[in-house]
């Protein structure tokens, strides 16, 4: 995937003047040996690289408000040699490292847990690191998440998403702790099972981006934040009183009742969280509690 | 310029815990992180977190296992602190709502892990780190702790006395990735580095792309030694194509390793007749590579890890995440076929030299988590011991930085105790980092007040960024990948003198190349080209220290295997490697290991599993 550094210091190794001392001699000899081995390795690698590969065509959205020539959004085309198991993220990294180092996208874990590389790939919200090139039609179109402000290229502003997440008081709250510092709060296996899927959210923002309601109503909490509320509301350790309080939060005007069960969030969630189902269940809980109906 | 009592750099497990502790101790705390907290790599941890929670278990047993696992290179005061405090810290996480897996009686579940004499690895499915990271971030939100996310810390603002032990850290300089602004963050009480691992030094790693060892390199440039850098953990079960980790939990639950002849080689070839697949990680990694080298690998590259016999129910209950990883990243269905695995870089046992309170030799500078070396893991870390390290030492560093009295430290830092210089002659000249500006502590007359020290550090960073953006030159990517390739080829599980020398030579070339590095993206918005260029310098420093330490340590201990030296040599080598940055070059020296614990001394025994 990469080029070797041109061997620019090689020459100085070879034209070295007579070693002055034993130590220098030993060093010079070690260096010579090292240079030989390195050369051999480079040759082997060059042979490997010469083996023929097919290429993938990527069409990538480009935009940078600060750089002349990029202020007008456009698509750039990159041809990337295909390797087995290549993901959209691999292809983007190759394009960046080989052709255009200004190509910008967020990424880190490359294993679907940090949630930083959600993008719009061939018309769907996806994690680039989890999406195999071999599963896609060519050319592969890569765009930033829709319904979010583009910062640059594939990077979008996540502030609004974070704000919505924080609006639901996303932290555990209880008044009942067991006696003793080393005693845990017991939780039933079934209860943990019930909240398990909801705790898997990696804050990627794909669901929010896919949601028509969120697109039209900036204040709508959105599927991820409601799922976060679900995670706590359904956790038996918080207790009934707290659950009541949580239902009030998601019952507000721009809460659960905005959801029109279009399932787009559930479809795109890379962690397979049954978002729509969770929202529906909260609606039912709210009705049971006889709370407001917006 | 921003000002807080305590500034925590990094918002993974260690940083979050440190910030919460410092705030509870009364400090005004801010976290500065190049990633939003929930994107930190702690989220990738799978298997679990060790804590002696049960009556049948004890912190003493945990400490014994850890010292043995470390091949007697752990410092007992740090190891004992880890094992004494992890139970209360794990239960605290539970009290904060962390969704651990549960037993029938509602208590948290524990599972066996390699090298442990009791099944004390507490877990949340195969996504323990994710749950832990989110649970702690939730607490940070609850407490309203200030978070500056997507700010890349470039350097420390440290005074420049000749002796690092007399220097003071006044804060950090950071670059706002969103806006391109460079700013100083003054820390009145202390800076805590919690910047995580350095897996990007290698090209086959379980680590995130952001794990470039920034904190270690920053501290190093400011005069703090790097400790035991040669001890790198290679995890035996990573997916061959990407390095994505298949948790040790799979073997903990009963997963079996097979070679191409269908042999259960851990037993059949005598690598670990007692513990088999659950021998410690260095042992299993070497066994796998030996199988491959002797022609019993699959496709000459990997071996098989089979969990099919565990049954669908158990797999779904405890290892569901593994099914997804194997399917998404390797196209293997763990329910119906064995998964291909091979060793990959996983964890840095070494790092910033600290004592058991997270203090470094520089006043006001702390480190915790994977970037630090206290040292609890010595020559080999036991699985499940990194996550408790984050919370125990994160908490300790946070409290100490916030001014809480914590007693006298037993581990000495810097050249205060019985240190000794190394007498090893490297075949290659090392150091000489061109084109990256002076170290944080250099810079003319000694300024001592926070304002001028920070001002000078900000100016230096500013100049460096302008220089990188304005000139023409090489791209960092080729330099970075050259480093990663030579490290993976030569400083891996098996190490031999000639190839280590070769790597030092390659690294010297890479340093030469780095003198001409330039950033071609002119933008001030989200300039990842610039960030990666700055990170590459850190990768270079770390790769070099690691290789130097590995060459000089002429013995076989823990994860550090040497072809020419096939035994542990306690007489000469019960000591930590330290590398300090002095006047433009690295200097190697040693200090003794502390084997005396609270009530007992851990006598080195041979390590068999
Ligand atoms: C795949 C995997 C699985 C693991 N499983 C286990 C397990 O089961 N049990 C166990 O005990 N251990 C496990 N480990 C080890 C453990 O997870 C790590 O050692 C630990 O999470 C590191 O935490 P940390 O807080 O030190 O760093 P991280 O979580 O990596 O956080 C580093 C932070 O520093 C920030 N940062 C870095 N550089 C800069 C900079 N220049 N400026 C500003 N911010 C910066 C980052 O943004 C990030 O917030 C695993 C590790 C991996 C890779
Ligand atoms: S719910 Fe799913 S799609 Fe939405 S942010 Fe969380 S992980 Fe992403
Ligand atoms: S890179 Fe972390 S989710 Fe894709």
PDB file of N, CA, C and O in Angstrom, chain A residues 2 4 9 30 37-38 41 64 66 101 106 108 110 114 129-130 152 162 166 170 172 181 183-185 187 189 192 199-200 202-203 228 231 237, chain B residues 39 94-97 99-100 102 104 106 108 127 130-131 137-138 150 205 209 242 328 481 485 498 501-502 506 509 520-521 523-525 529:
ATOM      1  N   UNK A   2       2.142   1.104   0.199  1.00  0.00           N
ATOM      2  CA  UNK A   2       2.909   2.321   0.417  1.00  0.00           C
ATOM      3  C   UNK A   2       4.196   2.272  -0.372  1.00  0.00           C
ATOM      4  O   UNK A   2       4.656   1.228  -0.795  1.00  0.00           O
ATOM      5  N   UNK A   4       8.295   3.035  -0.573  1.00  0.00           N
ATOM      6  CA  UNK A   4       9.461   3.125   0.305  1.00  0.00           C
ATOM      7  C   UNK A   4      10.043   4.528   0.211  1.00  0.00           C
ATOM      8  O   UNK A   4       9.877   5.224  -0.776  1.00  0.00           O
ATOM      9  N   UNK A   9      20.220   8.218   1.853  1.00  0.00           N
ATOM     10  CA  UNK A   9      21.446   8.245   2.652  1.00  0.00           C
ATOM     11  C   UNK A   9      22.385   7.104   2.280  1.00  0.00           C
ATOM     12  O   UNK A   9      23.470   7.000   2.803  1.00  0.00           O
ATOM     13  N   UNK A  30      28.374  -3.062  10.448  1.00  0.00           N
ATOM     14  CA  UNK A  30      26.960  -3.302  10.765  1.00  0.00           C
ATOM     15  C   UNK A  30      26.065  -2.580   9.780  1.00  0.00           C
ATOM     16  O   UNK A  30      25.048  -3.095   9.340  1.00  0.00           O
ATOM     17  N   UNK A  37      20.733  -6.125   3.584  1.00  0.00           N
ATOM     18  CA  UNK A  37      19.466  -6.792   3.912  1.00  0.00           C
ATOM     19  C   UNK A  37      18.275  -5.967   3.467  1.00  0.00           C
ATOM     20  O   UNK A  37      17.281  -6.466   2.973  1.00  0.00           O
ATOM     21  N   UNK A  38      18.417  -4.650   3.648  1.00  0.00           N
ATOM     22  CA  UNK A  38      17.295  -3.787   3.303  1.00  0.00           C
ATOM     23  C   UNK A  38      17.028  -3.829   1.806  1.00  0.00           C
ATOM     24  O   UNK A  38      15.895  -3.887   1.352  1.00  0.00           O
ATOM     25  N   UNK A  41      15.190  -6.852   0.801  1.00  0.00           N
ATOM     26  CA  UNK A  41      13.785  -6.795   1.169  1.00  0.00           C
ATOM     27  C   UNK A  41      13.006  -5.923   0.200  1.00  0.00           C
ATOM     28  O   UNK A  41      11.890  -6.231  -0.197  1.00  0.00           O
ATOM     29  N   UNK A  64     -14.207  22.645   0.676  1.00  0.00           N
ATOM     30  CA  UNK A  64     -13.478  23.285   1.762  1.00  0.00           C
ATOM     31  C   UNK A  64     -13.718  24.779   1.658  1.00  0.00           C
ATOM     32  O   UNK A  64     -13.336  25.406   0.677  1.00  0.00           O
ATOM     33  N   UNK A  66     -12.392  27.133   2.916  1.00  0.00           N
ATOM     34  CA  UNK A  66     -11.212  27.981   3.045  1.00  0.00           C
ATOM     35  C   UNK A  66     -10.277  27.942   1.871  1.00  0.00           C
ATOM     36  O   UNK A  66      -9.339  28.716   1.786  1.00  0.00           O
ATOM     37  N   UNK A 101      -3.281  14.348  -0.322  1.00  0.00           N
ATOM     38  CA  UNK A 101      -3.209  14.301   1.149  1.00  0.00           C
ATOM     39  C   UNK A 101      -4.196  15.266   1.793  1.00  0.00           C
ATOM     40  O   UNK A 101      -4.335  15.278   3.014  1.00  0.00           O
ATOM     41  N   UNK A 106     -13.098  11.710   8.985  1.00  0.00           N
ATOM     42  CA  UNK A 106     -12.785  11.235  10.331  1.00  0.00           C
ATOM     43  C   UNK A 106     -12.684   9.716  10.312  1.00  0.00           C
ATOM     44  O   UNK A 106     -13.461   9.043   9.643  1.00  0.00           O
ATOM     45  N   UNK A 108     -10.878   6.352  13.056  1.00  0.00           N
ATOM     46  CA  UNK A 108      -9.877   6.010  14.047  1.00  0.00           C
ATOM     47  C   UNK A 108      -9.777   4.506  14.278  1.00  0.00           C
ATOM     48  O   UNK A 108      -8.782   3.889  13.965  1.00  0.00           O
ATOM     49  N   UNK A 110     -11.154   1.818  12.993  1.00  0.00           N
ATOM     50  CA  UNK A 110     -11.363   0.967  11.817  1.00  0.00           C
ATOM     51  C   UNK A 110     -11.937  -0.400  12.185  1.00  0.00           C
ATOM     52  O   UNK A 110     -11.677  -1.400  11.542  1.00  0.00           O
ATOM     53  N   UNK A 114     -15.671   3.214  17.122  1.00  0.00           N
ATOM     54  CA  UNK A 114     -15.501   4.611  17.547  1.00  0.00           C
ATOM     55  C   UNK A 114     -16.577   5.505  16.971  1.00  0.00           C
ATOM     56  O   UNK A 114     -16.796   6.620  17.448  1.00  0.00           O
ATOM     57  N   UNK A 129     -15.621   2.015   7.566  1.00  0.00           N
ATOM     58  CA  UNK A 129     -14.711   0.930   7.932  1.00  0.00           C
ATOM     59  C   UNK A 129     -15.393  -0.421   7.907  1.00  0.00           C
ATOM     60  O   UNK A 129     -14.751  -1.457   7.884  1.00  0.00           O
ATOM     61  N   UNK A 130     -16.715  -0.432   7.938  1.00  0.00           N
ATOM     62  CA  UNK A 130     -17.434  -1.696   8.011  1.00  0.00           C
ATOM     63  C   UNK A 130     -18.023  -2.089   6.660  1.00  0.00           C
ATOM     64  O   UNK A 130     -18.675  -3.113   6.530  1.00  0.00           O
ATOM     65  N   UNK A 152     -15.845  20.014   6.004  1.00  0.00           N
ATOM     66  CA  UNK A 152     -14.868  19.894   4.915  1.00  0.00           C
ATOM     67  C   UNK A 152     -14.938  18.478   4.348  1.00  0.00           C
ATOM     68  O   UNK A 152     -15.010  17.515   5.118  1.00  0.00           O
ATOM     69  N   UNK A 162     -24.481  15.878  19.213  1.00  0.00           N
ATOM     70  CA  UNK A 162     -24.043  15.769  20.615  1.00  0.00           C
ATOM     71  C   UNK A 162     -25.018  16.494  21.543  1.00  0.00           C
ATOM     72  O   UNK A 162     -25.331  16.021  22.629  1.00  0.00           O
ATOM     73  N   UNK A 166     -27.085  14.924  24.710  1.00  0.00           N
ATOM     74  CA  UNK A 166     -26.958  15.408  26.086  1.00  0.00           C
ATOM     75  C   UNK A 166     -28.266  15.932  26.652  1.00  0.00           C
ATOM     76  O   UNK A 166     -28.414  16.056  27.875  1.00  0.00           O
ATOM     77  N   UNK A 170     -28.130  11.960  29.790  1.00  0.00           N
ATOM     78  CA  UNK A 170     -27.625  10.622  29.464  1.00  0.00           C
ATOM     79  C   UNK A 170     -26.652  10.092  30.504  1.00  0.00           C
ATOM     80  O   UNK A 170     -25.481   9.865  30.210  1.00  0.00           O
ATOM     81  N   UNK A 172     -26.564   7.598  34.324  1.00  0.00           N
ATOM     82  CA  UNK A 172     -27.267   6.758  35.275  1.00  0.00           C
ATOM     83  C   UNK A 172     -27.664   7.574  36.500  1.00  0.00           C
ATOM     84  O   UNK A 172     -26.880   8.352  37.016  1.00  0.00           O
ATOM     85  N   UNK A 181     -19.416  -0.423  50.062  1.00  0.00           N
ATOM     86  CA  UNK A 181     -18.763   0.038  48.836  1.00  0.00           C
ATOM     87  C   UNK A 181     -18.544  -1.075  47.836  1.00  0.00           C
ATOM     88  O   UNK A 181     -18.470  -0.840  46.643  1.00  0.00           O
ATOM     89  N   UNK A 183     -20.439  -3.734  47.321  1.00  0.00           N
ATOM     90  CA  UNK A 183     -21.654  -4.459  46.916  1.00  0.00           C
ATOM     91  C   UNK A 183     -22.170  -3.878  45.612  1.00  0.00           C
ATOM     92  O   UNK A 183     -22.348  -2.661  45.497  1.00  0.00           O
ATOM     93  N   UNK A 184     -22.439  -4.739  44.636  1.00  0.00           N
ATOM     94  CA  UNK A 184     -23.021  -4.194  43.424  1.00  0.00           C
ATOM     95  C   UNK A 184     -24.546  -4.122  43.528  1.00  0.00           C
ATOM     96  O   UNK A 184     -25.150  -4.776  44.367  1.00  0.00           O
ATOM     97  N   UNK A 185     -25.127  -3.313  42.657  1.00  0.00           N
ATOM     98  CA  UNK A 185     -26.570  -3.269  42.556  1.00  0.00           C
ATOM     99  C   UNK A 185     -26.945  -4.490  41.739  1.00  0.00           C
ATOM    100  O   UNK A 185     -26.440  -4.661  40.646  1.00  0.00           O
ATOM    101  N   UNK A 187     -28.682  -6.870  39.218  1.00  0.00           N
ATOM    102  CA  UNK A 187     -29.514  -6.670  38.023  1.00  0.00           C
ATOM    103  C   UNK A 187     -29.840  -8.029  37.453  1.00  0.00           C
ATOM    104  O   UNK A 187     -28.961  -8.880  37.309  1.00  0.00           O
ATOM    105  N   UNK A 189     -30.562 -10.911  34.850  1.00  0.00           N
ATOM    106  CA  UNK A 189     -30.064 -11.199  33.511  1.00  0.00           C
ATOM    107  C   UNK A 189     -31.016 -10.674  32.432  1.00  0.00           C
ATOM    108  O   UNK A 189     -30.602 -10.118  31.435  1.00  0.00           O
ATOM    109  N   UNK A 192     -30.756  -6.968  31.951  1.00  0.00           N
ATOM    110  CA  UNK A 192     -29.557  -6.578  31.191  1.00  0.00           C
ATOM    111  C   UNK A 192     -29.786  -6.903  29.711  1.00  0.00           C
ATOM    112  O   UNK A 192     -29.427  -6.140  28.824  1.00  0.00           O
ATOM    113  N   UNK A 199     -27.497  -0.241  24.626  1.00  0.00           N
ATOM    114  CA  UNK A 199     -26.219   0.267  25.141  1.00  0.00           C
ATOM    115  C   UNK A 199     -25.108   0.203  24.097  1.00  0.00           C
ATOM    116  O   UNK A 199     -23.982   0.583  24.364  1.00  0.00           O
ATOM    117  N   UNK A 200     -25.427  -0.308  22.931  1.00  0.00           N
ATOM    118  CA  UNK A 200     -24.364  -0.496  21.941  1.00  0.00           C
ATOM    119  C   UNK A 200     -24.116   0.714  21.055  1.00  0.00           C
ATOM    120  O   UNK A 200     -23.244   0.690  20.188  1.00  0.00           O
ATOM    121  N   UNK A 202     -22.808   3.792  19.236  1.00  0.00           N
ATOM    122  CA  UNK A 202     -21.462   4.373  19.174  1.00  0.00           C
ATOM    123  C   UNK A 202     -21.502   5.847  18.733  1.00  0.00           C
ATOM    124  O   UNK A 202     -20.491   6.395  18.319  1.00  0.00           O
ATOM    125  N   UNK A 203     -22.661   6.468  18.775  1.00  0.00           N
ATOM    126  CA  UNK A 203     -22.787   7.890  18.484  1.00  0.00           C
ATOM    127  C   UNK A 203     -22.301   8.252  17.079  1.00  0.00           C
ATOM    128  O   UNK A 203     -21.636   9.276  16.894  1.00  0.00           O
ATOM    129  N   UNK A 228     -30.958   6.417  23.805  1.00  0.00           N
ATOM    130  CA  UNK A 228     -30.149   6.616  25.021  1.00  0.00           C
ATOM    131  C   UNK A 228     -31.093   6.726  26.231  1.00  0.00           C
ATOM    132  O   UNK A 228     -30.821   6.158  27.296  1.00  0.00           O
ATOM    133  N   UNK A 231     -32.274   3.347  27.143  1.00  0.00           N
ATOM    134  CA  UNK A 231     -31.249   2.580  27.843  1.00  0.00           C
ATOM    135  C   UNK A 231     -31.374   2.773  29.363  1.00  0.00           C
ATOM    136  O   UNK A 231     -31.216   1.835  30.134  1.00  0.00           O
ATOM    137  N   UNK A 237     -32.259  -0.897  37.623  1.00  0.00           N
ATOM    138  CA  UNK A 237     -31.506  -0.384  38.758  1.00  0.00           C
ATOM    139  C   UNK A 237     -31.822   1.080  39.066  1.00  0.00           C
ATOM    140  O   UNK A 237     -31.580   1.554  40.160  1.00  0.00           O
TER     141      UNK A 237
ATOM    142  N   UNK B  39     -14.992   8.504  21.087  1.00  0.00           N
ATOM    143  CA  UNK B  39     -14.248   7.903  19.961  1.00  0.00           C
ATOM    144  C   UNK B  39     -12.908   7.334  20.414  1.00  0.00           C
ATOM    145  O   UNK B  39     -12.126   6.859  19.597  1.00  0.00           O
ATOM    146  N   UNK B  94     -19.925  -0.045  38.325  1.00  0.00           N
ATOM    147  CA  UNK B  94     -21.246  -0.671  38.395  1.00  0.00           C
ATOM    148  C   UNK B  94     -22.242   0.309  39.003  1.00  0.00           C
ATOM    149  O   UNK B  94     -23.364   0.456  38.513  1.00  0.00           O
ATOM    150  N   UNK B  95     -21.819   1.008  40.028  1.00  0.00           N
ATOM    151  CA  UNK B  95     -22.711   2.007  40.647  1.00  0.00           C
ATOM    152  C   UNK B  95     -23.020   3.160  39.689  1.00  0.00           C
ATOM    153  O   UNK B  95     -24.051   3.813  39.824  1.00  0.00           O
ATOM    154  N   UNK B  96     -22.135   3.401  38.772  1.00  0.00           N
ATOM    155  CA  UNK B  96     -22.393   4.429  37.754  1.00  0.00           C
ATOM    156  C   UNK B  96     -23.252   3.883  36.622  1.00  0.00           C
ATOM    157  O   UNK B  96     -23.475   4.551  35.621  1.00  0.00           O
ATOM    158  N   UNK B  97     -23.666   2.631  36.753  1.00  0.00           N
ATOM    159  CA  UNK B  97     -24.627   2.090  35.795  1.00  0.00           C
ATOM    160  C   UNK B  97     -24.035   1.229  34.695  1.00  0.00           C
ATOM    161  O   UNK B  97     -24.742   0.809  33.791  1.00  0.00           O
ATOM    162  N   UNK B  99     -23.315  -1.476  32.290  1.00  0.00           N
ATOM    163  CA  UNK B  99     -24.067  -2.717  32.075  1.00  0.00           C
ATOM    164  C   UNK B  99     -23.171  -3.950  31.941  1.00  0.00           C
ATOM    165  O   UNK B  99     -22.922  -4.442  30.847  1.00  0.00           O
ATOM    166  N   UNK B 100     -22.680  -4.436  33.068  1.00  0.00           N
ATOM    167  CA  UNK B 100     -21.881  -5.662  33.058  1.00  0.00           C
ATOM    168  C   UNK B 100     -22.766  -6.861  32.729  1.00  0.00           C
ATOM    169  O   UNK B 100     -23.973  -6.826  32.972  1.00  0.00           O
ATOM    170  N   UNK B 102     -24.257 -10.461  33.667  1.00  0.00           N
ATOM    171  CA  UNK B 102     -24.747 -10.836  35.007  1.00  0.00           C
ATOM    172  C   UNK B 102     -24.852 -12.337  35.204  1.00  0.00           C
ATOM    173  O   UNK B 102     -25.150 -13.081  34.263  1.00  0.00           O
ATOM    174  N   UNK B 104     -26.822 -15.510  37.494  1.00  0.00           N
ATOM    175  CA  UNK B 104     -28.233 -15.732  37.841  1.00  0.00           C
ATOM    176  C   UNK B 104     -28.649 -14.971  39.085  1.00  0.00           C
ATOM    177  O   UNK B 104     -29.805 -14.578  39.238  1.00  0.00           O
ATOM    178  N   UNK B 106     -27.768 -12.064  39.852  1.00  0.00           N
ATOM    179  CA  UNK B 106     -27.769 -10.626  39.627  1.00  0.00           C
ATOM    180  C   UNK B 106     -26.423  -9.954  39.850  1.00  0.00           C
ATOM    181  O   UNK B 106     -26.285  -8.753  39.640  1.00  0.00           O
ATOM    182  N   UNK B 108     -22.309  -9.302  39.076  1.00  0.00           N
ATOM    183  CA  UNK B 108     -21.578  -9.188  37.808  1.00  0.00           C
ATOM    184  C   UNK B 108     -20.841 -10.493  37.508  1.00  0.00           C
ATOM    185  O   UNK B 108     -20.385 -11.173  38.423  1.00  0.00           O
ATOM    186  N   UNK B 127     -17.590  -6.456  24.883  1.00  0.00           N
ATOM    187  CA  UNK B 127     -17.531  -5.022  24.574  1.00  0.00           C
ATOM    188  C   UNK B 127     -17.331  -4.236  25.863  1.00  0.00           C
ATOM    189  O   UNK B 127     -17.923  -3.174  26.060  1.00  0.00           O
ATOM    190  N   UNK B 130     -16.119  -0.554  25.495  1.00  0.00           N
ATOM    191  CA  UNK B 130     -17.162   0.351  25.003  1.00  0.00           C
ATOM    192  C   UNK B 130     -18.071   0.773  26.159  1.00  0.00           C
ATOM    193  O   UNK B 130     -18.357   1.960  26.348  1.00  0.00           O
ATOM    194  N   UNK B 131     -18.500  -0.207  26.939  1.00  0.00           N
ATOM    195  CA  UNK B 131     -19.416   0.104  28.039  1.00  0.00           C
ATOM    196  C   UNK B 131     -18.740   0.973  29.096  1.00  0.00           C
ATOM    197  O   UNK B 131     -19.346   1.872  29.673  1.00  0.00           O
ATOM    198  N   UNK B 137     -17.884   8.536  30.380  1.00  0.00           N
ATOM    199  CA  UNK B 137     -18.191   9.806  29.716  1.00  0.00           C
ATOM    200  C   UNK B 137     -19.520  10.359  30.234  1.00  0.00           C
ATOM    201  O   UNK B 137     -19.683  11.564  30.434  1.00  0.00           O
ATOM    202  N   UNK B 138     -20.470   9.455  30.483  1.00  0.00           N
ATOM    203  CA  UNK B 138     -21.756   9.899  31.038  1.00  0.00           C
ATOM    204  C   UNK B 138     -21.544  10.654  32.353  1.00  0.00           C
ATOM    205  O   UNK B 138     -22.196  11.658  32.617  1.00  0.00           O
ATOM    206  N   UNK B 150     -11.619  17.462  19.796  1.00  0.00           N
ATOM    207  CA  UNK B 150     -10.959  17.736  18.521  1.00  0.00           C
ATOM    208  C   UNK B 150      -9.966  18.888  18.644  1.00  0.00           C
ATOM    209  O   UNK B 150      -9.895  19.775  17.798  1.00  0.00           O
ATOM    210  N   UNK B 205      -1.621  -4.001  13.703  1.00  0.00           N
ATOM    211  CA  UNK B 205      -1.900  -3.664  15.095  1.00  0.00           C
ATOM    212  C   UNK B 205      -3.382  -3.697  15.369  1.00  0.00           C
ATOM    213  O   UNK B 205      -4.193  -3.491  14.464  1.00  0.00           O
ATOM    214  N   UNK B 209      -6.135   4.197  14.544  1.00  0.00           N
ATOM    215  CA  UNK B 209      -5.255   5.051  13.756  1.00  0.00           C
ATOM    216  C   UNK B 209      -4.775   6.250  14.584  1.00  0.00           C
ATOM    217  O   UNK B 209      -3.704   6.800  14.347  1.00  0.00           O
ATOM    218  N   UNK B 242      -6.689  -7.295   8.907  1.00  0.00           N
ATOM    219  CA  UNK B 242      -6.805  -5.930   9.430  1.00  0.00           C
ATOM    220  C   UNK B 242      -6.132  -5.705  10.768  1.00  0.00           C
ATOM    221  O   UNK B 242      -5.921  -4.563  11.168  1.00  0.00           O
ATOM    222  N   UNK B 328     -17.578  -9.212   9.720  1.00  0.00           N
ATOM    223  CA  UNK B 328     -17.417  -7.944   9.006  1.00  0.00           C
ATOM    224  C   UNK B 328     -16.004  -7.725   8.497  1.00  0.00           C
ATOM    225  O   UNK B 328     -15.804  -7.108   7.457  1.00  0.00           O
ATOM    226  N   UNK B 481       4.717   4.984   6.745  1.00  0.00           N
ATOM    227  CA  UNK B 481       4.570   3.567   6.399  1.00  0.00           C
ATOM    228  C   UNK B 481       5.929   2.884   6.336  1.00  0.00           C
ATOM    229  O   UNK B 481       6.031   1.696   6.621  1.00  0.00           O
ATOM    230  N   UNK B 485       6.550  -0.476   8.445  1.00  0.00           N
ATOM    231  CA  UNK B 485       6.981  -1.715   7.789  1.00  0.00           C
ATOM    232  C   UNK B 485       8.241  -2.278   8.412  1.00  0.00           C
ATOM    233  O   UNK B 485       8.330  -3.473   8.678  1.00  0.00           O
ATOM    234  N   UNK B 498      20.879  -8.571  14.139  1.00  0.00           N
ATOM    235  CA  UNK B 498      21.110  -7.957  12.840  1.00  0.00           C
ATOM    236  C   UNK B 498      19.896  -7.169  12.358  1.00  0.00           C
ATOM    237  O   UNK B 498      20.013  -6.066  11.830  1.00  0.00           O
ATOM    238  N   UNK B 501      19.383  -3.936  14.209  1.00  0.00           N
ATOM    239  CA  UNK B 501      20.330  -2.936  13.692  1.00  0.00           C
ATOM    240  C   UNK B 501      19.798  -2.341  12.387  1.00  0.00           C
ATOM    241  O   UNK B 501      19.864  -1.138  12.151  1.00  0.00           O
ATOM    242  N   UNK B 502      19.281  -3.241  11.569  1.00  0.00           N
ATOM    243  CA  UNK B 502      18.749  -2.805  10.283  1.00  0.00           C
ATOM    244  C   UNK B 502      17.631  -1.778  10.488  1.00  0.00           C
ATOM    245  O   UNK B 502      17.530  -0.775   9.785  1.00  0.00           O
ATOM    246  N   UNK B 506      17.077   1.998   9.163  1.00  0.00           N
ATOM    247  CA  UNK B 506      15.863   2.457   8.464  1.00  0.00           C
ATOM    248  C   UNK B 506      15.265   3.680   9.156  1.00  0.00           C
ATOM    249  O   UNK B 506      14.780   4.608   8.508  1.00  0.00           O
ATOM    250  N   UNK B 509      17.122   6.791   8.375  1.00  0.00           N
ATOM    251  CA  UNK B 509      16.725   7.298   7.060  1.00  0.00           C
ATOM    252  C   UNK B 509      15.398   8.022   7.132  1.00  0.00           C
ATOM    253  O   UNK B 509      15.196   9.063   6.520  1.00  0.00           O
ATOM    254  N   UNK B 520       0.759  19.522   2.300  1.00  0.00           N
ATOM    255  CA  UNK B 520       0.338  20.162   1.050  1.00  0.00           C
ATOM    256  C   UNK B 520      -1.070  20.748   1.117  1.00  0.00           C
ATOM    257  O   UNK B 520      -1.429  21.588   0.314  1.00  0.00           O
ATOM    258  N   UNK B 521      -1.873  20.340   2.078  1.00  0.00           N
ATOM    259  CA  UNK B 521      -3.196  20.941   2.218  1.00  0.00           C
ATOM    260  C   UNK B 521      -3.058  22.306   2.902  1.00  0.00           C
ATOM    261  O   UNK B 521      -2.642  22.376   4.052  1.00  0.00           O
ATOM    262  N   UNK B 523      -5.311  24.284   3.989  1.00  0.00           N
ATOM    263  CA  UNK B 523      -6.490  24.691   4.749  1.00  0.00           C
ATOM    264  C   UNK B 523      -6.239  24.807   6.252  1.00  0.00           C
ATOM    265  O   UNK B 523      -5.395  24.117   6.813  1.00  0.00           O
ATOM    266  N   UNK B 524      -7.001  25.698   6.894  1.00  0.00           N
ATOM    267  CA  UNK B 524      -6.952  25.804   8.357  1.00  0.00           C
ATOM    268  C   UNK B 524      -8.099  25.016   8.980  1.00  0.00           C
ATOM    269  O   UNK B 524      -8.240  24.959  10.188  1.00  0.00           O
ATOM    270  N   UNK B 525      -8.949  24.479   8.162  1.00  0.00           N
ATOM    271  CA  UNK B 525     -10.083  23.726   8.674  1.00  0.00           C
ATOM    272  C   UNK B 525      -9.787  22.241   8.601  1.00  0.00           C
ATOM    273  O   UNK B 525      -9.458  21.731   7.531  1.00  0.00           O
ATOM    274  N   UNK B 529      -3.948  16.356   7.261  1.00  0.00           N
ATOM    275  CA  UNK B 529      -2.600  16.219   6.711  1.00  0.00           C
ATOM    276  C   UNK B 529      -1.589  16.771   7.740  1.00  0.00           C
ATOM    277  O   UNK B 529      -0.569  16.146   8.050  1.00  0.00           O
TER     278      UNK B 529
END
